Amino acid sequence: MKRQAGYATVAPQQLAALAGISRLRRWYELYQQRHLLAQLGDAALKDLGLTRADTYAESARPFWDDPLRK
């Protein structure tokens, strides 16, 4: 089978490595978001409709516990 000019091929190993990198990025984002949430003041939490207990519960979750992952 001929390759079409202008199209790059990606090996399965490269796809797996890219998926691993994107997962690491997502975990780091979750860590940052939870850390920032824990630092919010009471007025900001009230604006968001959250309590201090909500922020403690969320920031205590491990970084790999991704709510968007199904």
Backbone as a chain_set.jsonl record, in Angstrom:
{"seq": "MKRQAGYATVAPQQLAALAGISRLRRWYELYQQRHLLAQLGDAALKDLGLTRADTYAESARPFWDDPLRK", "coords": {"N": [[0.848, -1.167, 0.0], [0.573, 2.181, -0.85], [1.972, 5.134, 0.593], [0.47, 8.256, 1.321], [1.569, 11.393, 0.278], [2.655, 13.864, 2.546], [1.389, 13.024, 4.821], [1.904, 11.964, 8.07], [3.057, 9.105, 9.799], [2.37, 7.454, 12.848], [3.797, 5.513, 15.29], [2.443, 2.848, 17.301], [3.666, 2.731, 19.828], [4.546, 5.336, 20.165], [2.112, 6.668, 20.31], [1.14, 5.646, 22.712], [3.02, 6.713, 24.463], [2.49, 9.443, 24.165], [-0.102, 9.531, 25.174], [0.406, 8.893, 27.82], [1.898, 11.126, 28.595], [-0.025, 13.151, 28.326], [-1.793, 12.332, 30.281], [-0.234, 12.719, 32.585], [0.014, 15.49, 32.487], [-2.675, 16.213, 32.896], [-3.041, 15.234, 35.515], [-1.292, 16.908, 36.883], [-2.541, 19.366, 36.455], [-4.933, 18.916, 37.897], [-3.868, 18.675, 40.473], [-2.846, 21.299, 40.815], [-5.234, 22.846, 40.609], [-6.75, 21.904, 42.772], [-5.084, 22.617, 44.85], [-5.097, 25.435, 44.64], [-7.81, 25.878, 45.096], [-8.018, 25.159, 47.762], [-6.76, 27.304, 48.909], [-8.407, 29.476, 48.638], [-10.263, 32.288, 49.862], [-12.844, 32.871, 52.355], [-14.841, 34.601, 51.372], [-14.603, 34.345, 48.579], [-15.2, 31.632, 48.329], [-17.848, 31.681, 49.163], [-18.976, 33.13, 47.07], [-18.733, 31.24, 45.08], [-20.412, 29.34, 45.995], [-19.568, 27.361, 47.701], [-18.486, 25.524, 50.587], [-16.142, 25.618, 53.336], [-15.709, 23.019, 54.134], [-16.298, 21.644, 51.793], [-14.108, 22.37, 50.219], [-12.014, 21.236, 51.676], [-12.621, 18.526, 51.425], [-12.383, 18.185, 48.645], [-9.709, 18.956, 48.162], [-8.387, 16.992, 49.526], [-8.529, 14.785, 47.971], [-6.747, 12.391, 45.981], [-4.321, 13.165, 43.4], [-4.632, 11.617, 41.124], [-7.267, 10.978, 41.044], [-9.518, 11.598, 38.98], [-12.273, 13.474, 38.15], [-13.36, 13.677, 35.602], [-12.622, 11.5, 34.173], [-13.789, 8.532, 32.832]], "CA": [[0.0, 0.0, 0.0], [1.38, 3.392, -0.957], [1.702, 6.221, 1.539], [0.149, 9.529, 0.712], [2.533, 12.438, 0.613], [2.167, 14.876, 3.46], [0.807, 12.421, 6.01], [2.881, 11.332, 8.945], [2.584, 7.931, 10.508], [2.783, 7.423, 14.244], [3.851, 4.15, 15.794], [1.623, 2.646, 18.5], [4.444, 3.057, 21.019], [4.546, 6.793, 20.273], [0.781, 7.057, 20.771], [1.065, 5.307, 24.132], [3.843, 7.691, 25.188], [1.753, 10.707, 24.162], [-1.228, 9.387, 26.094], [0.972, 8.969, 29.161], [2.269, 12.519, 28.849], [-1.245, 13.934, 28.53], [-2.335, 11.961, 31.594], [0.582, 13.409, 33.578], [-0.389, 16.901, 32.46], [-3.992, 16.313, 33.528], [-2.844, 15.043, 36.951], [-0.673, 18.121, 37.411], [-3.602, 20.383, 36.471], [-5.811, 18.621, 39.025], [-3.136, 19.035, 41.681], [-2.823, 22.759, 40.91], [-6.579, 23.357, 40.849], [-7.148, 21.575, 44.142], [-4.25, 23.418, 45.734], [-5.628, 26.796, 44.599], [-9.124, 25.866, 45.731], [-7.81, 25.12, 49.213], [-6.24, 28.595, 49.342], [-9.402, 30.533, 48.467], [-10.832, 32.863, 51.076], [-14.253, 32.591, 52.623], [-15.691, 35.407, 50.486], [-14.572, 33.717, 47.253], [-15.95, 30.374, 48.422], [-19.27, 32.023, 49.226], [-19.365, 33.489, 45.701], [-18.806, 30.0, 44.304], [-21.412, 28.464, 46.581], [-18.877, 26.252, 48.348], [-18.133, 25.692, 51.994], [-14.768, 25.22, 53.648], [-15.711, 21.553, 54.159], [-16.214, 21.205, 50.39], [-12.732, 22.537, 49.737], [-11.186, 20.229, 52.34], [-12.915, 17.227, 50.815], [-11.822, 18.148, 47.288], [-8.244, 19.029, 48.178], [-7.859, 15.754, 50.104], [-8.539, 13.725, 46.952], [-5.45, 12.22, 45.32], [-4.246, 13.816, 42.092], [-5.042, 10.705, 40.053], [-8.717, 10.831, 41.112], [-9.998, 12.571, 38.001], [-13.729, 13.38, 38.003], [-13.745, 13.634, 34.192], [-12.255, 10.191, 33.604], [-14.906, 7.589, 32.95]], "C": [[0.895, 1.233, 0.0], [0.979, 4.398, 0.113], [1.37, 7.486, 0.767], [1.156, 10.561, 1.173], [1.89, 13.436, 1.562], [1.53, 14.328, 4.724], [1.894, 11.713, 6.807], [2.251, 10.112, 9.6], [3.155, 7.939, 11.92], [2.713, 5.973, 14.71], [2.978, 4.023, 17.041], [2.364, 2.984, 19.795], [4.472, 4.571, 21.244], [3.191, 7.292, 20.764], [0.621, 6.781, 22.26], [1.868, 6.304, 24.956], [3.132, 9.039, 25.256], [0.562, 10.665, 25.108], [-0.743, 9.477, 27.537], [1.345, 10.388, 29.537], [1.027, 13.356, 29.105], [-1.895, 13.592, 29.867], [-1.555, 12.653, 32.702], [0.237, 14.893, 33.646], [-1.721, 17.097, 33.167], [-3.865, 16.168, 35.035], [-2.235, 16.29, 37.575], [-1.693, 19.259, 37.476], [-4.553, 20.164, 37.652], [-5.148, 18.999, 40.343], [-3.151, 20.546, 41.885], [-4.195, 23.325, 41.264], [-7.018, 23.097, 42.281], [-6.345, 22.38, 45.151], [-4.762, 24.862, 45.791], [-6.994, 26.89, 45.268], [-8.984, 25.894, 47.245], [-7.339, 26.469, 49.752], [-7.248, 29.736, 49.223], [-9.933, 31.005, 49.814], [-12.309, 32.567, 51.196], [-15.19, 33.362, 51.699], [-15.744, 34.793, 49.079], [-15.342, 32.406, 47.254], [-17.454, 30.629, 48.457], [-19.785, 32.4, 47.84], [-19.539, 32.252, 44.828], [-19.871, 29.045, 44.82], [-20.811, 27.24, 47.24], [-18.632, 26.566, 49.81], [-16.678, 25.28, 52.183], [-14.653, 23.691, 53.678], [-15.629, 20.98, 52.744], [-14.783, 21.283, 49.883], [-11.796, 21.538, 50.396], [-11.379, 18.861, 51.699], [-12.288, 17.122, 49.428], [-10.305, 18.147, 47.306], [-7.614, 17.782, 48.785], [-7.835, 14.612, 49.094], [-7.158, 13.603, 46.317], [-5.475, 12.787, 43.9], [-4.734, 12.917, 40.966], [-6.549, 10.45, 40.054], [-9.352, 11.912, 40.253], [-11.507, 12.438, 37.835], [-14.183, 13.293, 36.551], [-13.424, 12.292, 33.536], [-13.377, 9.194, 33.861], [-14.417, 6.176, 32.905]], "O": [[1.859, 1.312, 0.762], [-0.189, 4.503, 0.487], [1.922, 7.745, -0.302], [1.543, 10.584, 2.342], [0.727, 13.805, 1.402], [1.167, 15.099, 5.613], [2.697, 10.958, 6.258], [1.06, 10.099, 9.912], [4.282, 8.377, 12.147], [1.696, 5.3, 14.542], [2.797, 5.003, 17.765], [1.756, 3.468, 20.751], [4.426, 5.032, 22.385], [3.127, 8.238, 21.549], [0.036, 7.585, 22.985], [1.435, 6.7, 26.038], [3.166, 9.705, 26.29], [0.256, 11.657, 25.77], [-1.412, 10.072, 28.382], [1.132, 10.808, 30.675], [1.024, 14.19, 30.011], [-2.481, 14.46, 30.514], [-2.153, 13.129, 33.667], [0.175, 15.477, 34.728], [-1.882, 18.036, 33.947], [-4.517, 16.905, 35.774], [-2.619, 16.686, 38.675], [-1.709, 20.027, 38.438], [-4.933, 21.12, 38.329], [-5.787, 19.572, 41.225], [-3.431, 21.027, 42.983], [-4.302, 24.193, 42.13], [-7.594, 23.972, 42.927], [-6.87, 22.779, 46.19], [-4.85, 25.446, 46.872], [-7.293, 27.881, 45.934], [-9.745, 26.575, 47.931], [-7.506, 26.745, 50.939], [-6.968, 30.85, 49.664], [-10.039, 30.236, 50.769], [-12.943, 32.077, 50.261], [-16.223, 32.835, 51.286], [-16.81, 34.732, 48.466], [-16.053, 32.098, 46.297], [-18.234, 29.889, 47.858], [-20.902, 32.035, 47.473], [-20.392, 32.224, 43.941], [-20.196, 28.056, 44.163], [-21.459, 26.197, 47.332], [-18.578, 27.727, 50.214], [-16.069, 24.672, 51.302], [-13.624, 23.135, 53.295], [-14.975, 19.963, 52.517], [-14.304, 20.376, 49.203], [-10.876, 21.038, 49.749], [-10.416, 18.132, 51.461], [-11.725, 16.085, 49.076], [-9.677, 17.412, 46.543], [-6.426, 17.536, 48.582], [-7.196, 13.587, 49.33], [-6.471, 14.608, 46.135], [-6.534, 12.875, 43.279], [-5.207, 13.418, 39.945], [-7.057, 9.775, 39.158], [-9.682, 12.997, 40.734], [-11.979, 11.382, 37.417], [-15.309, 12.865, 36.297], [-13.921, 11.999, 32.448], [-13.845, 9.047, 34.99], [-15.216, 5.243, 32.99]]}, "num_chains": 1, "name": "protein.A"}
